[in-house]
JSON list of C-alpha atoms in Angstrom, two decimals:
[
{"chain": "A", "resi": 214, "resn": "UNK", "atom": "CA", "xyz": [3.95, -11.02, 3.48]},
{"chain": "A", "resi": 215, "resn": "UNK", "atom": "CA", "xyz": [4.56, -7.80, 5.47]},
{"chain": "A", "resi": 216, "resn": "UNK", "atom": "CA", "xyz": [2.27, -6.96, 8.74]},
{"chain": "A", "resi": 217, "resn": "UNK", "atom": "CA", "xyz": [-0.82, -4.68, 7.65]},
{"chain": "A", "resi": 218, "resn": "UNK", "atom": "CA", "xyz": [-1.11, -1.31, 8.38]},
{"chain": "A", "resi": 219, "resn": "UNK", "atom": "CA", "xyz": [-3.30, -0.75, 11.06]},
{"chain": "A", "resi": 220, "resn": "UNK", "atom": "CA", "xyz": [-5.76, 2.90, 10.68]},
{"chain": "A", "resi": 221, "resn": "UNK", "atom": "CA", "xyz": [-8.19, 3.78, 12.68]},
{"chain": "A", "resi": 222, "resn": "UNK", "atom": "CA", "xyz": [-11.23, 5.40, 11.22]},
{"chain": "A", "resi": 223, "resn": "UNK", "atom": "CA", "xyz": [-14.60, 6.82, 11.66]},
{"chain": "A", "resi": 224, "resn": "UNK", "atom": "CA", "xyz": [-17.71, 5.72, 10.34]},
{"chain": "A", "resi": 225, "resn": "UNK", "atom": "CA", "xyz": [-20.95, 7.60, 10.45]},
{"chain": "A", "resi": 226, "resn": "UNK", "atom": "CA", "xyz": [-24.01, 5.30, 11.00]},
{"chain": "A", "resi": 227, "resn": "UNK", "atom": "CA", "xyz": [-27.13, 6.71, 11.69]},
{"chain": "A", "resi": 228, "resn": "UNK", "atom": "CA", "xyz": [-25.89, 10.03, 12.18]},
{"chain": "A", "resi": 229, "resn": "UNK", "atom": "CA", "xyz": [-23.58, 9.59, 15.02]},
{"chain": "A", "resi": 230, "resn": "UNK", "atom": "CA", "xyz": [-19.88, 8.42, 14.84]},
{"chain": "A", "resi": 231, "resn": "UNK", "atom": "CA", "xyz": [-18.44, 5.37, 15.23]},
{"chain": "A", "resi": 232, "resn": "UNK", "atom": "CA", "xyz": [-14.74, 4.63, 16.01]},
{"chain": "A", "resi": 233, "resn": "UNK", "atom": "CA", "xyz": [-13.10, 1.35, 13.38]},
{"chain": "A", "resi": 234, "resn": "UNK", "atom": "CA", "xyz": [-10.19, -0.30, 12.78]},
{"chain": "A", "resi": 235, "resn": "UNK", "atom": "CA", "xyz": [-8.73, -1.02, 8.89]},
{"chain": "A", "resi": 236, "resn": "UNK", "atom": "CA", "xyz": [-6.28, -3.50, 8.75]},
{"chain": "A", "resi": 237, "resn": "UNK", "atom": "CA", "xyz": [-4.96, -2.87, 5.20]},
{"chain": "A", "resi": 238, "resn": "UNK", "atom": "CA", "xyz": [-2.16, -5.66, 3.91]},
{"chain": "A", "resi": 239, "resn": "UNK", "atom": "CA", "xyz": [-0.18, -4.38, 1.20]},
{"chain": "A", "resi": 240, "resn": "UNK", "atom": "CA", "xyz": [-2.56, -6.04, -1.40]},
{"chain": "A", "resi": 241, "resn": "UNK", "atom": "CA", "xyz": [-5.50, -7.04, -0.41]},
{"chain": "A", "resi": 242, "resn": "UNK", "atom": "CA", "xyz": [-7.69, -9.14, -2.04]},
{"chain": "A", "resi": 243, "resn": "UNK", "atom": "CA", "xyz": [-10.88, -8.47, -0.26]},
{"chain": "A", "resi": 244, "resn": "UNK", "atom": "CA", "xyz": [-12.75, -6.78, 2.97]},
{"chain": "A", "resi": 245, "resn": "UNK", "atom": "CA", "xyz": [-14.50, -8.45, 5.91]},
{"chain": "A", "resi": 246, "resn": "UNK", "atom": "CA", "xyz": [-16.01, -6.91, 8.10]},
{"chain": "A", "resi": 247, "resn": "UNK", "atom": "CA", "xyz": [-16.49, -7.73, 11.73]},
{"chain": "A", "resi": 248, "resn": "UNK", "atom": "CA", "xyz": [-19.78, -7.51, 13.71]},
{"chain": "A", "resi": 249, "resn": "UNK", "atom": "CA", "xyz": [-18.95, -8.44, 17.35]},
{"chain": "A", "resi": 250, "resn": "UNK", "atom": "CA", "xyz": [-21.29, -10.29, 19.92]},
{"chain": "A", "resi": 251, "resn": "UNK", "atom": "CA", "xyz": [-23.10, -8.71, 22.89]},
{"chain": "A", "resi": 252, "resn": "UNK", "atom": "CA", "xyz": [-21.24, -6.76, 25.35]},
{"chain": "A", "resi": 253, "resn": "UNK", "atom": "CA", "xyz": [-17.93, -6.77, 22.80]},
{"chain": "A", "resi": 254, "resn": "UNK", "atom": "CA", "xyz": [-16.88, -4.04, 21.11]},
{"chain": "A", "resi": 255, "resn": "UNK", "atom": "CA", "xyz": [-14.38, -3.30, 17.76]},
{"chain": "A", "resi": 256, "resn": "UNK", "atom": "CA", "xyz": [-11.60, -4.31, 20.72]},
{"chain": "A", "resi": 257, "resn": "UNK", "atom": "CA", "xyz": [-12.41, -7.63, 21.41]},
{"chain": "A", "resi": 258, "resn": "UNK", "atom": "CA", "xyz": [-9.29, -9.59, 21.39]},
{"chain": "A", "resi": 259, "resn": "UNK", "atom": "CA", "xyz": [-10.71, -12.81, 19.52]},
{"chain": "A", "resi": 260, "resn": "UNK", "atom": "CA", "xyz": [-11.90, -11.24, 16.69]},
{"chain": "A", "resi": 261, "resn": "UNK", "atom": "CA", "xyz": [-8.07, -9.51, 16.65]},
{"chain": "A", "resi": 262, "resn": "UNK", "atom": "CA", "xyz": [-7.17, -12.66, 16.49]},
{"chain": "A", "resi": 263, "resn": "UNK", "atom": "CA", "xyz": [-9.45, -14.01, 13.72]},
{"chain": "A", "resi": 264, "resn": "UNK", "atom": "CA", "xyz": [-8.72, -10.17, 11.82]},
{"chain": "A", "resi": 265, "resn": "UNK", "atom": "CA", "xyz": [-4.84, -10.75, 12.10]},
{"chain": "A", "resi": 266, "resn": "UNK", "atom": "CA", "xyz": [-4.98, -14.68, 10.43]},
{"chain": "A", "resi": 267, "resn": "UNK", "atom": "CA", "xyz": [-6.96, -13.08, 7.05]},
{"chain": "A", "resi": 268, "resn": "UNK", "atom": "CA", "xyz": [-4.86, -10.28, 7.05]},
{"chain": "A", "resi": 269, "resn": "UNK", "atom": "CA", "xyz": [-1.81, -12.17, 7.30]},
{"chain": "A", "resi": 270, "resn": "UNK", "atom": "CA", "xyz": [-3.54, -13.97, 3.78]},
{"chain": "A", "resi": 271, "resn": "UNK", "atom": "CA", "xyz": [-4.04, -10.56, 2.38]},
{"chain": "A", "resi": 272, "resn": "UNK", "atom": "CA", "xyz": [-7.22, -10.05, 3.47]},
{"chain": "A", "resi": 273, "resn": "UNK", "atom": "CA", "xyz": [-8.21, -6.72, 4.54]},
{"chain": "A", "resi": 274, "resn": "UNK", "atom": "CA", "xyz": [-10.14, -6.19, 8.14]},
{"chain": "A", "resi": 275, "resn": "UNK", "atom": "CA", "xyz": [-12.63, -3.78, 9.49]},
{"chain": "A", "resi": 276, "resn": "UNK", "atom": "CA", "xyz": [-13.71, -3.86, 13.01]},
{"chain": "A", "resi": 277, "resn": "UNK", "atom": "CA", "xyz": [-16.19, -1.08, 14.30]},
{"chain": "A", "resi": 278, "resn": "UNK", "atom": "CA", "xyz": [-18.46, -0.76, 17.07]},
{"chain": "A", "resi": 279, "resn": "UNK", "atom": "CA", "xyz": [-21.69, -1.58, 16.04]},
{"chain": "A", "resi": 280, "resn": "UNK", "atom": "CA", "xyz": [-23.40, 0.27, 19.25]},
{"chain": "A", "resi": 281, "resn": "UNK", "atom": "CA", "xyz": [-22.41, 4.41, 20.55]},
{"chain": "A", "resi": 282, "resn": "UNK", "atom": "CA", "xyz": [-21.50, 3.60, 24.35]},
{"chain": "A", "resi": 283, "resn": "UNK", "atom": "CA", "xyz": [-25.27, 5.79, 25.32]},
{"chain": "A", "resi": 284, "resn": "UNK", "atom": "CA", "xyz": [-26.76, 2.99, 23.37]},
{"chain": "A", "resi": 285, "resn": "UNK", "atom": "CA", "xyz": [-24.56, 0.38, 24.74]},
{"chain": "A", "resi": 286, "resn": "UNK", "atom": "CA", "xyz": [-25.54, 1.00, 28.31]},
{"chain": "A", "resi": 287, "resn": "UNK", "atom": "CA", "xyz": [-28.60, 0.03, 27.26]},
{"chain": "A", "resi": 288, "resn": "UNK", "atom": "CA", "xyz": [-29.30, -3.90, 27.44]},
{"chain": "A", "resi": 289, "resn": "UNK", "atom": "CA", "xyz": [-31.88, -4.16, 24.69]},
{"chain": "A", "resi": 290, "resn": "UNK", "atom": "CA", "xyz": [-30.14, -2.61, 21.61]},
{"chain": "A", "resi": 291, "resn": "UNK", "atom": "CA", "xyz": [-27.62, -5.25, 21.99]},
{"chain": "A", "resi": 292, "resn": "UNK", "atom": "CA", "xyz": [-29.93, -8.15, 20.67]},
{"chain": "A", "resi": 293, "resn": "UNK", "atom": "CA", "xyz": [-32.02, -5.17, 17.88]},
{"chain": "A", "resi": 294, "resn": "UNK", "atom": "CA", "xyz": [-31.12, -7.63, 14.94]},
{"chain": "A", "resi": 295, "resn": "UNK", "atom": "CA", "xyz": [-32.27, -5.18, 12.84]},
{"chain": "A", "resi": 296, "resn": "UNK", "atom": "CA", "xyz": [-30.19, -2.40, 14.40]},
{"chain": "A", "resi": 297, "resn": "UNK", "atom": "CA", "xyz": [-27.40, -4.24, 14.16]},
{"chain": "A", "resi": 298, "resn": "UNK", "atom": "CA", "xyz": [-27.83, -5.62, 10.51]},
{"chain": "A", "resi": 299, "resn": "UNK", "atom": "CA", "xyz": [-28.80, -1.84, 9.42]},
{"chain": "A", "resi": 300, "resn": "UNK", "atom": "CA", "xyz": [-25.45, -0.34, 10.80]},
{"chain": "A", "resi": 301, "resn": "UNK", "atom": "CA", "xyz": [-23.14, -3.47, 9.05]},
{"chain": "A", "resi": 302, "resn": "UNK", "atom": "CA", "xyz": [-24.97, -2.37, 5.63]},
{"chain": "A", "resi": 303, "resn": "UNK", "atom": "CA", "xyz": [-23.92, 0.92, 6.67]},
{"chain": "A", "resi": 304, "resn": "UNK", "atom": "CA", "xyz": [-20.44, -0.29, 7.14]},
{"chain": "A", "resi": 305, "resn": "UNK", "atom": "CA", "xyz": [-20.52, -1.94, 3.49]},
{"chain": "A", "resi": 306, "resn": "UNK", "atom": "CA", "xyz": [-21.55, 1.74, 2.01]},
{"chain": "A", "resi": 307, "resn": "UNK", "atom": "CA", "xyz": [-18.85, 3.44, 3.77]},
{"chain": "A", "resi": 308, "resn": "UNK", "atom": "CA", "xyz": [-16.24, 0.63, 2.37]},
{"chain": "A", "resi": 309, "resn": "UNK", "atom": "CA", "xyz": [-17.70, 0.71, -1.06]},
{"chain": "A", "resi": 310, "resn": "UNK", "atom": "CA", "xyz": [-17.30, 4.76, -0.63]},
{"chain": "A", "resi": 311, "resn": "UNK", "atom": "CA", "xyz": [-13.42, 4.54, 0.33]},
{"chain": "A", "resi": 312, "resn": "UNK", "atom": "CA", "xyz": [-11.08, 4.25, -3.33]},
{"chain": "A", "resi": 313, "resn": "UNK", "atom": "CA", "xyz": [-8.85, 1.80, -1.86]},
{"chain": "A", "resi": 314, "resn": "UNK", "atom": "CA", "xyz": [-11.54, -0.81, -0.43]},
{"chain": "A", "resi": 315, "resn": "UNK", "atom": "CA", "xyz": [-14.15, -0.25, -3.20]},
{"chain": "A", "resi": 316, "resn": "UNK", "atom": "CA", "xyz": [-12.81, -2.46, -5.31]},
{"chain": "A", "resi": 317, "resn": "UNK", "atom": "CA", "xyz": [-12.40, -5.77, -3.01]},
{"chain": "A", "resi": 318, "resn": "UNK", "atom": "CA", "xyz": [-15.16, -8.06, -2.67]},
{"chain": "A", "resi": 319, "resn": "UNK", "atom": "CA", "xyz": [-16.56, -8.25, 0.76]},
{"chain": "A", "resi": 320, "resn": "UNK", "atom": "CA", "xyz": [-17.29, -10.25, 2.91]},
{"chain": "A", "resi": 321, "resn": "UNK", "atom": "CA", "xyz": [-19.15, -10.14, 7.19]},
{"chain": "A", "resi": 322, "resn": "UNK", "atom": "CA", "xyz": [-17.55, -11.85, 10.08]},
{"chain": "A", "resi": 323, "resn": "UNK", "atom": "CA", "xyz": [-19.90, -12.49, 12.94]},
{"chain": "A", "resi": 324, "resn": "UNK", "atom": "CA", "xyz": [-19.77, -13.58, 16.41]},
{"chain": "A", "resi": 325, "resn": "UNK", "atom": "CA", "xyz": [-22.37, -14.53, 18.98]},
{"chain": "A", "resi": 326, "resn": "UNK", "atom": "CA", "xyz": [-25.33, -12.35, 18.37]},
{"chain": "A", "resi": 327, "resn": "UNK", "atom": "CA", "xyz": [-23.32, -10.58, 15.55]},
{"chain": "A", "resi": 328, "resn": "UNK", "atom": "CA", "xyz": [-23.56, -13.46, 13.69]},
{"chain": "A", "resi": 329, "resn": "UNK", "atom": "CA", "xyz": [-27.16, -12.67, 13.01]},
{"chain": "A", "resi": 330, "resn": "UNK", "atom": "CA", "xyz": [-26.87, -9.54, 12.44]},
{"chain": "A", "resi": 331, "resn": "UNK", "atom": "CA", "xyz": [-24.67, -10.27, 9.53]},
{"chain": "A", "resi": 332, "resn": "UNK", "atom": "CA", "xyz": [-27.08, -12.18, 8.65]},
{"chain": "A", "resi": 333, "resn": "UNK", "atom": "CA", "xyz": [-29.63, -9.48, 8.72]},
{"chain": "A", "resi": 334, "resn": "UNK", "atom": "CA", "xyz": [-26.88, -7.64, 6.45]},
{"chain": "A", "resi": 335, "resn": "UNK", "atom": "CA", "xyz": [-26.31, -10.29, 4.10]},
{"chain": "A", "resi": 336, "resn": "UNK", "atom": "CA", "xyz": [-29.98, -10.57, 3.51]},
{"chain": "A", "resi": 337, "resn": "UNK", "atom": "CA", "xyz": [-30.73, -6.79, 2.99]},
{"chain": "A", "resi": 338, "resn": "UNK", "atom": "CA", "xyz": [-28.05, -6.67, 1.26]},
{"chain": "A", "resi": 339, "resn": "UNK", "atom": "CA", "xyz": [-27.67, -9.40, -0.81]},
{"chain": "A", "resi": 340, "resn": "UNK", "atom": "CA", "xyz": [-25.34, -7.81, -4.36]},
{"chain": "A", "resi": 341, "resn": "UNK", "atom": "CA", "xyz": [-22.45, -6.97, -1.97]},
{"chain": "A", "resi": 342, "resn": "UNK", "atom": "CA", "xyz": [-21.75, -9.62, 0.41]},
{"chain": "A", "resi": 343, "resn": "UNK", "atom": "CA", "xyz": [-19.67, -12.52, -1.14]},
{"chain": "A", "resi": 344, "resn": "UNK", "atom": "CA", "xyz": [-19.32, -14.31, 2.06]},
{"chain": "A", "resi": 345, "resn": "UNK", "atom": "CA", "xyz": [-20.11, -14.66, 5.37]},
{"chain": "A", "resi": 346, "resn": "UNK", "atom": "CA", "xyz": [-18.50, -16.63, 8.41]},
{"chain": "A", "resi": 347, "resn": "UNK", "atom": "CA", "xyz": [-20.29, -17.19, 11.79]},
{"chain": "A", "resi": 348, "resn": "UNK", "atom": "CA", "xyz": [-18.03, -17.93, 15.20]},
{"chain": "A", "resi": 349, "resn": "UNK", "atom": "CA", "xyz": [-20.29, -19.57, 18.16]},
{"chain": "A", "resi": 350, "resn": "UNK", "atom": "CA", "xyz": [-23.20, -17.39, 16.30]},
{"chain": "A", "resi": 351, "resn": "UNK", "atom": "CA", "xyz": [-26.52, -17.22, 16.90]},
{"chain": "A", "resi": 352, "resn": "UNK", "atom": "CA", "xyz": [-28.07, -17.55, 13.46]},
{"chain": "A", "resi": 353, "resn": "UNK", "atom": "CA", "xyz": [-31.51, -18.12, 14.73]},
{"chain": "A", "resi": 354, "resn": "UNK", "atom": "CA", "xyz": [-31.88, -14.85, 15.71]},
{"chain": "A", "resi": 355, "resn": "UNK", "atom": "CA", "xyz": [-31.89, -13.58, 11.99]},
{"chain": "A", "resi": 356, "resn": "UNK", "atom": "CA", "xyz": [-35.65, -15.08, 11.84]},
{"chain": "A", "resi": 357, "resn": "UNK", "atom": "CA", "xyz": [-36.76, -14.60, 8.42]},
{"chain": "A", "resi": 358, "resn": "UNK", "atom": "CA", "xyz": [-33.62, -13.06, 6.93]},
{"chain": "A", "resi": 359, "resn": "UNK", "atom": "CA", "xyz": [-32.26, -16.55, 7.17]},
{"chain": "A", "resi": 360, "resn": "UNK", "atom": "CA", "xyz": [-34.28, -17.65, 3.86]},
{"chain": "A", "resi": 361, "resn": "UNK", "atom": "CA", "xyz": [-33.76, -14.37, 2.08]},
{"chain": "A", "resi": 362, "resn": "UNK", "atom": "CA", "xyz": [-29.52, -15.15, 2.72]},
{"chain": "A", "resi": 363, "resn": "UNK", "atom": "CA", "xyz": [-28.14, -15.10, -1.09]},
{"chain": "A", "resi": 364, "resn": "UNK", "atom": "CA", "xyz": [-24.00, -15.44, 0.27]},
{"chain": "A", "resi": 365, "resn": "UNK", "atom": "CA", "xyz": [-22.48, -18.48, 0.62]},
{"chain": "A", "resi": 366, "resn": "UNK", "atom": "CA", "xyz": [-22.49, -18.98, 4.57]},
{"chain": "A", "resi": 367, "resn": "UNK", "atom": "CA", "xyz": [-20.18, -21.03, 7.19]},
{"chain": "A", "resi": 368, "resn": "UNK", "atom": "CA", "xyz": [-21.65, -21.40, 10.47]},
{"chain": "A", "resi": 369, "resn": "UNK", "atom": "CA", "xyz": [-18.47, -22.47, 13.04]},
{"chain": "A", "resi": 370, "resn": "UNK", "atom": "CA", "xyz": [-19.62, -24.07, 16.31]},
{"chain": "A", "resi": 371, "resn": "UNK", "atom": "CA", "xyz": [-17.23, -25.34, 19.18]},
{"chain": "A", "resi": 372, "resn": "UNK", "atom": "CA", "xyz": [-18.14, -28.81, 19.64]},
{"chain": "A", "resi": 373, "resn": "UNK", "atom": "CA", "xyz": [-18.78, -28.51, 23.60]},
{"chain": "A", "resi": 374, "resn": "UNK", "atom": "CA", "xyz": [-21.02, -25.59, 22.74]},
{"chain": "A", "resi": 375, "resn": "UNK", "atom": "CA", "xyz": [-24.22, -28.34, 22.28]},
{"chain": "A", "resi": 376, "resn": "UNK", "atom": "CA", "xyz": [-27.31, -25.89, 22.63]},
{"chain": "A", "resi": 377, "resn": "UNK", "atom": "CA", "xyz": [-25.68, -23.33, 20.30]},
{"chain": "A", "resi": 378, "resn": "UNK", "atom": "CA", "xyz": [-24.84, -26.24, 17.58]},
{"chain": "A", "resi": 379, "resn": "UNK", "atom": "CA", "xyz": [-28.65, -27.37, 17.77]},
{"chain": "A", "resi": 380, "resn": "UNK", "atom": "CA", "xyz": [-29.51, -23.55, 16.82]},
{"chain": "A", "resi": 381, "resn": "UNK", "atom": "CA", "xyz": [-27.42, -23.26, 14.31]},
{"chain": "A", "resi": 382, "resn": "UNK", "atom": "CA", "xyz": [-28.52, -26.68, 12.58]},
{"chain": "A", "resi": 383, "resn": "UNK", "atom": "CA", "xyz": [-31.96, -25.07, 13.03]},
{"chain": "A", "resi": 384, "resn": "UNK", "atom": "CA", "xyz": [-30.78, -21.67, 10.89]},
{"chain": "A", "resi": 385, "resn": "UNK", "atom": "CA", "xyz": [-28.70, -24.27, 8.12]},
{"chain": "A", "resi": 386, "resn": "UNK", "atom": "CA", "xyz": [-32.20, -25.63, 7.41]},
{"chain": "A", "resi": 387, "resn": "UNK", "atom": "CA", "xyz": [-34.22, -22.92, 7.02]},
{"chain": "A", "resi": 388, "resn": "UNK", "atom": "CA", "xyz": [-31.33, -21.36, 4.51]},
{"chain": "A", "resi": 389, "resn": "UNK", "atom": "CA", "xyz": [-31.61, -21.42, 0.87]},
{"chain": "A", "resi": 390, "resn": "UNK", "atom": "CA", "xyz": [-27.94, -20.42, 0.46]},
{"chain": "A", "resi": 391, "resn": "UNK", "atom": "CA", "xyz": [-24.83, -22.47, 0.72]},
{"chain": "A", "resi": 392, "resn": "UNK", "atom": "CA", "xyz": [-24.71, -23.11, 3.96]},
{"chain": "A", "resi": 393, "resn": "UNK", "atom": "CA", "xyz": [-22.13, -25.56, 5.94]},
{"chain": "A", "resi": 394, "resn": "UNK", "atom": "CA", "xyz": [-21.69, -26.07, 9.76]},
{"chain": "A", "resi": 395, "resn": "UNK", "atom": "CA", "xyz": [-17.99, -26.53, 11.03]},
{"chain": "A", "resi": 396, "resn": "UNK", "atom": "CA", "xyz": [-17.78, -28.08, 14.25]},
{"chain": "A", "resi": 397, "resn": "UNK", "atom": "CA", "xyz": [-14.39, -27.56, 16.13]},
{"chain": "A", "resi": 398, "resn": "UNK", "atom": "CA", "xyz": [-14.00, -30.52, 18.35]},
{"chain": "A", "resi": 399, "resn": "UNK", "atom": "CA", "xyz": [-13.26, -29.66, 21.93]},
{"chain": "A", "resi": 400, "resn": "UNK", "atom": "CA", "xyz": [-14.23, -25.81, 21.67]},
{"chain": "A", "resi": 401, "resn": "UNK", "atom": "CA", "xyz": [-16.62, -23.99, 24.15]},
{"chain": "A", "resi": 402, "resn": "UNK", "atom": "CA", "xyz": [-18.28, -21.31, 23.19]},
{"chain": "A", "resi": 403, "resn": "UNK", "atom": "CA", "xyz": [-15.68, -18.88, 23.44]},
{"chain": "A", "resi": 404, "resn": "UNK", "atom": "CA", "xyz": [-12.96, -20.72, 21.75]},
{"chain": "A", "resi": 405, "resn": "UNK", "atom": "CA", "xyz": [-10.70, -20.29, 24.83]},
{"chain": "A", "resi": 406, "resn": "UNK", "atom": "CA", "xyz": [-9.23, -23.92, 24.92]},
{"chain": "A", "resi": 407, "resn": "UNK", "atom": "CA", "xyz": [-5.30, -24.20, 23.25]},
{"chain": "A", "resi": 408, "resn": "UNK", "atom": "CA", "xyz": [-5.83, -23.90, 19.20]},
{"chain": "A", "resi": 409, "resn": "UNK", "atom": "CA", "xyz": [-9.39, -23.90, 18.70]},
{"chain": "A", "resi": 410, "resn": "UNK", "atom": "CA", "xyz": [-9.94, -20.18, 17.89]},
{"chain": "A", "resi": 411, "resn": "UNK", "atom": "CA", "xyz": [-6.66, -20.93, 15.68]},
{"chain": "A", "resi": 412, "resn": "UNK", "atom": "CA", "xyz": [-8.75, -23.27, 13.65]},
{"chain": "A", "resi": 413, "resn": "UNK", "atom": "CA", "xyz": [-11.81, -21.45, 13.57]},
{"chain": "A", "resi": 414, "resn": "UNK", "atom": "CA", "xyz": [-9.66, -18.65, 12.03]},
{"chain": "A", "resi": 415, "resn": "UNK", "atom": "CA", "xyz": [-8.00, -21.15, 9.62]},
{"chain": "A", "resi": 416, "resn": "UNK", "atom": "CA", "xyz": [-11.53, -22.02, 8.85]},
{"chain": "A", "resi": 417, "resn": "UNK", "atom": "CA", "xyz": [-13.01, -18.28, 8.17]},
{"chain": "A", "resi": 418, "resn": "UNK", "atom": "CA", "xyz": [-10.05, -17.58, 6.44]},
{"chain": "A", "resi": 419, "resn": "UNK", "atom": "CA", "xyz": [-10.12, -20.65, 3.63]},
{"chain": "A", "resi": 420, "resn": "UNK", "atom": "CA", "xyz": [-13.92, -19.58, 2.96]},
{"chain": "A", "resi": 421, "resn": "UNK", "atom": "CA", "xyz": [-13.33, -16.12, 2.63]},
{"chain": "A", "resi": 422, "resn": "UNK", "atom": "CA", "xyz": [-10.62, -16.73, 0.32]},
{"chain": "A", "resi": 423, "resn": "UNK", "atom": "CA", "xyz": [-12.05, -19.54, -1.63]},
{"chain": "A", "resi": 424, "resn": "UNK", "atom": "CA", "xyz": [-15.65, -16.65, -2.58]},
{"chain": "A", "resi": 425, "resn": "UNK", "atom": "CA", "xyz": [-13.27, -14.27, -2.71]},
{"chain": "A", "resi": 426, "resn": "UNK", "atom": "CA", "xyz": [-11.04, -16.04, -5.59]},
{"chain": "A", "resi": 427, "resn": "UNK", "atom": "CA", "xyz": [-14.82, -16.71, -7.19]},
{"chain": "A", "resi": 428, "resn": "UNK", "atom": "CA", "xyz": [-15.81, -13.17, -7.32]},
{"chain": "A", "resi": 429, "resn": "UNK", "atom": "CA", "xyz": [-12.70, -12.30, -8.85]},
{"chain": "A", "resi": 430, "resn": "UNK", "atom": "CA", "xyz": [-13.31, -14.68, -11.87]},
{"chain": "A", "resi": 431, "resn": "UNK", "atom": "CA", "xyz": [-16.50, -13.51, -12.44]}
]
C-alpha cells in the first residue's frame, strides 16, 4: 500500500482555529480521530506512531489540537472533560462536512486524559462514532458519560501501569457498551519499553478495522 498523504488543515472549534493533521491513504476505509493526553498536542510522536500503523491498513488519521496555546497555558482546561469531548464532536462535524471523509465510518483514539474525553464524545455523540480505542486512558474521568457510551470500546493498559489498570476496570464496569481491557505485558504508562506501543497500535488498529468492516455491512 503506498504512504498516505499527509495535509495539514484547520478546524474551527468554538470559534477559534485549530491547526490538524489528515493522513489520507489512497483508499481509506474509515477516520479516527486522535484526542491527545494532557500537556500533548496534535505533534505528539506516539500517537504518530499509532496514526502511521492504521494508515498503513488504510485507515485514515486526524490529529488536532484539542486546546488554542492561550488556553493551553492554562492548567485547568487540560482535564475540562467536557471541553475536550465538545471540541472532538466538533472534529466529527468538520469530518462529516469534508466530501472525501464523509463517507468513512469513524472512529476516536484517545490517550491519557483524552481517552475520556472521547469518551465524553462517544457519549454525546453516540450515531457517529463506530469505535473507540483508549491508550494508558483515563476512562474514569468520563463520570457519567461512561454508561451513556453506545460504541464498542477497547481500553489498552500497559501492564506495569497498576493504578491506571484498576481505573480503567472501574470505567469497564460501569459501561453498558462493549467494552474489553487489553493489557500489554511489560508496558508503563507511556509505552516507551521496545514493542509495546507497537502492539498497542496492532491492537487499536484490529478493532478499528474489525467496527469498521461492521459498519460497512450494515
Amino acid at each position: 500500500m503506498s504512504p498516505a498523504e499527509a495535509q495539514t488543515v484547520s478546524l474551527l472549534l468554538d470559534g477559534h482555529a485549530h491547526q490538524g493533521i489528515l493522513g489520507l491513504p489512497g483508499v481509506p476505509t474509515g477516520l479516527v480521530i486522535f484526542a491527545h493526553g494532557s500537556g500533548s498536542s496534535r505533534l505528539s510522536p506516539r500517537n504518530r506512531q499509532v496514526a502511521g500503523t492504521l494508515q498503513a491498513s488504510g485507515i485514515a488519521t486526524l490529529m488536532f489540537d484539542l486546546l488554542t496555546e492561550e488556553e493551553d497555558r492554562t492548567q485547568a482546561n487540560r482535564f475540562d472533560i467536557d471541553l475536550l469531548g465538545r471540541r472532538l464532536v466538533q472534529a466529527c462535524h468538520w469530518a462529516t462536512a469534508q466530501p472525501s471523509l464523509a463517507p468513512l465510518p469513524l472512529g476516536l483514539f484517545g490517550a491519557s486524559t483524552g481517552a475520556a474525553a472521547a469518551l465524553q464524545a462517544a457519549a454525546d455523540a453516540p450515531q457517529s462514532i463506530r469505535a473507540v480505542v483508549s491508550r494508558g486512558g483515563r476512562p474514569d474521568l468520563a463520570g457519567e458519560a461512561l454508561e451513556r457510551v453506545q460504541s464498542p470500546t477497547l481500553l489498552i493498559v500497559g501492564g506495569d501501569d497498576t493504578t491506571v489498570i484498576q481505573l480503567n476496570r472501574q470505567a469497564q464496569a460501569l459501561m453498558h457498551a462493549r467494552c474489553e481491557l487489553e493489557v500489554i505485558p511489560g508496558a508503563s504508562h507511556l509505552f516507551e519499553e521496545p514493542g509495546t506501543l507497537e502492539q498497542a497500535a496492532d491492537r487499536a488498529t484490529a478493532w478499528f478495522g474489525k467496527w469498521f468492516r461492521a459498519a460497512s455491512m450494515a
